[in-house]
Amino acid sequence: MKWRFATVADVHPETGRTTSIALRVPGWGGHLAGQHVDVRLTAEDGYQAQRSYSIASAPDDDGLVLTVEEIDDGEVSPYLVEELQPGDELELRGPIGGYFVWEESKGGPLLLVAGGSGIAPLRAMLRHRLARNGDVPVRLLYSARKLDEVIYRDELTRAAENDGIDVHLTLTRERPDGWQGYARRIDRDLIAEVAWPPAERPLAYVCGPTPFVEAAADALVSLGHDPGRIRTERFGPTGS
Amino acid sequence: MLDGNAIAGTLDDIFGREMTLTMSTCGHCASRGPLAETVVYLRAPGVVVRCRMCQAVLMVVVDRRGTYCVDLRGISALALG
């Protein structure tokens, strides 16, 4: 797969630890919601470090957006989050992946389960669904430690105003006074409360840290959901 | 510990196509599933891919100065449709 240069068009902090990077990629042929890119940094001495980042923008959006979470003592993410400026160049290749992908033709109902920055590829799916103005119902269950770590918070609140789109937040560590959302880790009971019953055969996409994905996917299966309709993507903790 | 989605780019380099949807059969326990659902360790010396059901090693990929060395002996079948 060919490496190409992308130019940073915009850098937009999302939360204290995450930043969205909008890129212009000459010759980019489009992508599917849920796909990722590999990003490669080369030091002056030739040393290279490579990481994968989900594409957070929808195929319908202009340009390509990556939302990167800064990992303490990481090799790549601190540079992307702290140093990168509009006009800088990045080397990337993609789009990559065919499994953790949602297109309108796959239908629904669509159950999106996100842990932390695992929201990024699911946001691409949600944006795609909204851009197409289709009729696939979507329920997003998004777990974060505290409210100011909820990425795309305003956008998700607005998305939930659309018919057929439900957004449920759960804050596992700290809640503001008067918090109306959920306040516990995602488990079998919480998924049973938010998800459609197995008989409605939702198509589920689960993305987040490995233990989060294991817990959510196991809960879905134990509730009777068809494992063949549960798609998972795990990341970290990799120290990247 | 990640999953097969994380090596989609590497697999594309090796096989010249999207591979995460490809069904593989474990040579140890005979369970079958898409490569995306395998267990992947990127921080071993090289990439180690294990069966999600029995943890047996399915694949090892080492990049030696730009040349991939690929050991597939843990996979009994790859369904390249």
Coordinates of C-alpha atoms in Angstrom, one line a residue, chain A:
Chain A
M1 CA 0.0 0.0 0.0
K2 CA 1.3 3.4 -1.0
W3 CA 2.6 6.0 1.5
R4 CA 1.5 9.5 0.7
F5 CA 2.0 12.9 2.1
A6 CA -0.9 14.7 3.8
T7 CA -1.0 18.4 4.7
V8 CA -2.5 19.5 8.1
A9 CA -5.4 21.8 7.3
D10 CA -6.6 22.4 10.9
V11 CA -5.9 21.3 14.4
H12 CA -8.8 21.3 16.8
P13 CA -8.4 20.3 20.5
E14 CA -11.4 18.1 21.5
T15 CA -10.6 17.4 25.2
G16 CA -7.5 17.9 27.4
R17 CA -5.9 14.8 25.9
T18 CA -7.4 14.5 22.4
T19 CA -7.0 16.6 19.3
S20 CA -8.7 16.3 15.9
I21 CA -6.4 16.8 13.0
A22 CA -8.0 17.7 9.6
L23 CA -5.9 16.7 6.7
R24 CA -5.8 17.4 3.0
V25 CA -4.6 14.3 1.1
P26 CA -3.8 14.7 -2.6
G27 CA -5.1 11.8 -4.6
W28 CA -7.2 10.4 -1.7
G29 CA -9.8 8.1 -3.1
G30 CA -12.3 8.2 -0.3
H31 CA -12.9 5.8 2.6
L32 CA -15.6 3.8 4.4
A33 CA -16.9 4.7 7.9
G34 CA -14.8 2.7 10.4
Q35 CA -11.6 2.4 8.4
H36 CA -8.2 3.6 9.7
V37 CA -5.0 5.0 8.3
D38 CA -1.4 4.2 9.3
V39 CA 0.7 7.2 10.1
R40 CA 4.5 7.2 9.9
L41 CA 6.9 9.7 11.5
T42 CA 10.5 9.8 10.4
A43 CA 13.1 11.4 12.6
E44 CA 16.1 13.3 11.2
D45 CA 18.3 10.2 11.8
G46 CA 16.0 8.1 9.7
Y47 CA 14.3 6.3 12.7
Q48 CA 10.6 5.6 11.9
A49 CA 7.6 5.1 14.1
Q50 CA 4.3 4.0 12.8
R51 CA 0.8 3.9 14.4
S52 CA -2.8 3.3 13.3
Y53 CA -5.5 5.9 13.8
S54 CA -9.2 5.6 13.0
I55 CA -10.7 8.0 10.6
A56 CA -13.2 10.2 12.5
S57 CA -14.7 11.9 9.6
A58 CA -17.5 10.4 7.4
P59 CA -17.0 9.5 3.8
D60 CA -19.4 12.4 3.0
D61 CA -17.2 15.0 4.8
D62 CA -14.6 17.1 3.1
G63 CA -11.1 16.1 3.9
L64 CA -9.9 13.5 6.4
V65 CA -10.1 13.9 10.2
L66 CA -8.1 11.9 12.7
T67 CA -8.8 12.2 16.4
V68 CA -5.7 11.4 18.4
E69 CA -5.4 10.7 22.1
E70 CA -2.1 11.6 23.7
I71 CA -0.5 8.7 25.4
D72 CA 2.0 9.5 28.2
D73 CA 5.5 8.6 27.1
G74 CA 4.2 7.7 23.6
E75 CA 6.5 8.0 20.6
V76 CA 3.9 9.3 18.1
S77 CA 0.8 10.7 19.8
P78 CA 2.5 13.5 21.9
Y79 CA 3.9 14.9 18.7
L80 CA 0.6 14.7 16.9
V81 CA -1.4 16.3 19.8
E82 CA 1.1 18.9 21.1
E83 CA 3.4 19.8 18.2
L84 CA 1.5 19.5 14.9
Q85 CA 0.5 22.8 13.2
P86 CA -1.5 23.7 10.2
G87 CA 0.7 23.5 7.1
D88 CA 2.8 20.6 8.5
E89 CA 3.1 17.4 6.5
L90 CA 2.4 13.9 7.7
E91 CA 3.1 10.6 5.9
L92 CA 0.1 8.2 5.8
R93 CA -1.3 5.2 4.0
G94 CA -4.9 4.0 3.7
P95 CA -7.8 3.7 3.9
I96 CA -7.2 0.4 5.7
G97 CA -9.6 -2.3 7.0
G98 CA -12.7 -4.1 5.7
Y99 CA -14.1 -5.7 8.9
F100 CA -14.9 -2.8 11.2
V101 CA -16.8 -0.9 8.6
W102 CA -20.4 0.3 8.3
E103 CA -22.1 1.4 5.1
E104 CA -25.8 2.2 4.7
S105 CA -26.3 -1.0 2.7
K106 CA -25.4 -3.0 5.8
G107 CA -28.6 -1.7 7.5
G108 CA -29.3 -1.9 11.2
P109 CA -30.6 -1.2 13.7
L110 CA -27.2 0.1 14.5
L111 CA -25.8 -0.2 18.0
L112 CA -22.6 1.7 18.6
V113 CA -20.7 1.0 21.8
A114 CA -17.7 3.2 22.5
G115 CA -15.1 3.4 25.3
G116 CA -12.9 6.5 25.5
S117 CA -11.3 7.5 22.3
G118 CA -12.9 4.4 20.7
I119 CA -15.7 6.8 19.8
A120 CA -13.7 8.0 16.7
P121 CA -14.6 5.3 14.1
L122 CA -18.1 5.2 15.5
R123 CA -18.5 8.9 15.1
A124 CA -17.6 8.4 11.4
M125 CA -20.5 5.9 11.2
L126 CA -22.9 8.2 13.0
R127 CA -21.9 11.1 10.7
H128 CA -22.3 8.9 7.7
R129 CA -25.8 7.9 8.8
L130 CA -26.7 11.6 9.4
A131 CA -25.2 12.8 6.1
R132 CA -27.2 10.2 4.1
N133 CA -30.4 11.1 6.1
G134 CA -31.3 7.5 5.9
D135 CA -33.8 5.6 8.1
V136 CA -31.4 3.2 10.0
P137 CA -32.0 3.8 13.7
V138 CA -28.9 4.3 15.8
R139 CA -28.2 4.0 19.5
L140 CA -24.8 5.1 20.8
L141 CA -23.7 4.0 24.2
Y142 CA -20.5 5.9 25.1
S143 CA -18.5 5.4 28.2
A144 CA -16.0 8.0 29.4
R145 CA -14.4 8.6 32.8
K146 CA -15.7 12.1 33.2
L147 CA -17.7 14.7 31.3
D148 CA -14.7 16.7 30.1
E149 CA -13.2 13.6 28.6
V150 CA -16.3 13.1 26.4
I151 CA -15.1 13.7 22.8
Y152 CA -17.5 15.4 20.3
R153 CA -19.8 16.2 23.2
D154 CA -21.7 19.1 21.5
E155 CA -21.9 17.2 18.2
L156 CA -23.3 14.1 19.9
T157 CA -25.9 16.2 21.8
R158 CA -27.0 17.8 18.5
A159 CA -27.1 14.4 16.7
A160 CA -29.4 13.0 19.4
E161 CA -32.0 15.7 18.4
N162 CA -32.6 13.7 15.1
D163 CA -35.3 11.2 14.8
G164 CA -34.0 7.7 15.2
I165 CA -30.7 8.7 16.8
D166 CA -30.3 8.0 20.6
V167 CA -27.1 8.9 22.5
H168 CA -26.5 7.5 26.0
L169 CA -23.5 8.6 28.0
T170 CA -22.1 6.9 31.0
L171 CA -19.5 8.5 33.2
T172 CA -17.5 5.9 35.2
R173 CA -15.4 8.0 37.5
E174 CA -16.7 11.5 38.1
R175 CA -20.1 13.1 37.5
P176 CA -21.1 16.8 37.5
D177 CA -23.9 17.8 40.0
G178 CA -27.3 16.9 38.6
W179 CA -25.9 14.4 36.0
Q180 CA -28.8 12.8 34.3
G181 CA -26.9 10.1 32.3
Y182 CA -25.6 6.7 33.4
A183 CA -22.9 6.6 36.1
R184 CA -21.4 3.1 35.9
R185 CA -19.2 0.9 33.8
I186 CA -20.8 -0.8 30.8
D187 CA -22.0 -4.2 31.8
R188 CA -24.7 -6.7 30.9
D189 CA -27.5 -4.8 32.6
L190 CA -26.6 -1.5 31.1
I191 CA -26.4 -3.0 27.6
A192 CA -29.7 -4.7 28.1
E193 CA -31.2 -1.4 29.1
V194 CA -29.9 0.6 26.1
A195 CA -29.7 -2.0 23.3
W196 CA -32.5 -3.4 21.2
P197 CA -33.6 -6.9 22.2
P198 CA -31.7 -9.7 20.4
A199 CA -34.9 -10.5 18.4
E200 CA -34.5 -7.2 16.6
R201 CA -31.0 -8.3 15.4
P202 CA -29.1 -5.1 15.9
L203 CA -25.8 -4.7 14.1
A204 CA -23.3 -3.9 16.9
Y205 CA -19.9 -2.1 16.6
V206 CA -17.8 -2.0 19.7
C207 CA -14.6 0.0 19.9
G208 CA -12.4 0.9 22.8
P209 CA -9.6 -0.4 25.0
T210 CA -9.2 -4.2 25.0
P211 CA -10.8 -4.9 28.4
F212 CA -13.7 -2.6 27.6
V213 CA -14.4 -4.3 24.3
E214 CA -14.1 -7.8 25.8
A215 CA -16.7 -6.8 28.5
A216 CA -19.1 -5.2 26.1
A217 CA -18.9 -8.0 23.5
D218 CA -19.2 -10.7 26.1
A219 CA -22.3 -8.9 27.6
L220 CA -23.9 -8.7 24.1
V221 CA -23.3 -12.5 23.5
S222 CA -24.6 -13.4 27.0
L223 CA -27.8 -11.5 26.3
G224 CA -28.4 -13.6 23.2
H225 CA -27.1 -11.3 20.5
D226 CA -25.8 -13.1 17.4
P227 CA -21.9 -13.1 17.5
G228 CA -22.0 -12.8 13.8
R229 CA -23.6 -9.3 14.1
I230 CA -21.1 -8.0 16.6
R231 CA -18.0 -6.3 15.2
T232 CA -15.1 -5.3 17.5
E233 CA -12.0 -3.2 17.3
R234 CA -9.6 -3.1 20.2
F235 CA -6.8 -0.6 20.9
G236 CA -4.2 -0.2 23.6
P237 CA -2.9 0.1 26.1
T238 CA 0.0 -0.1 23.7
G239 CA 2.0 2.9 24.9
S240 CA 1.6 4.5 21.6

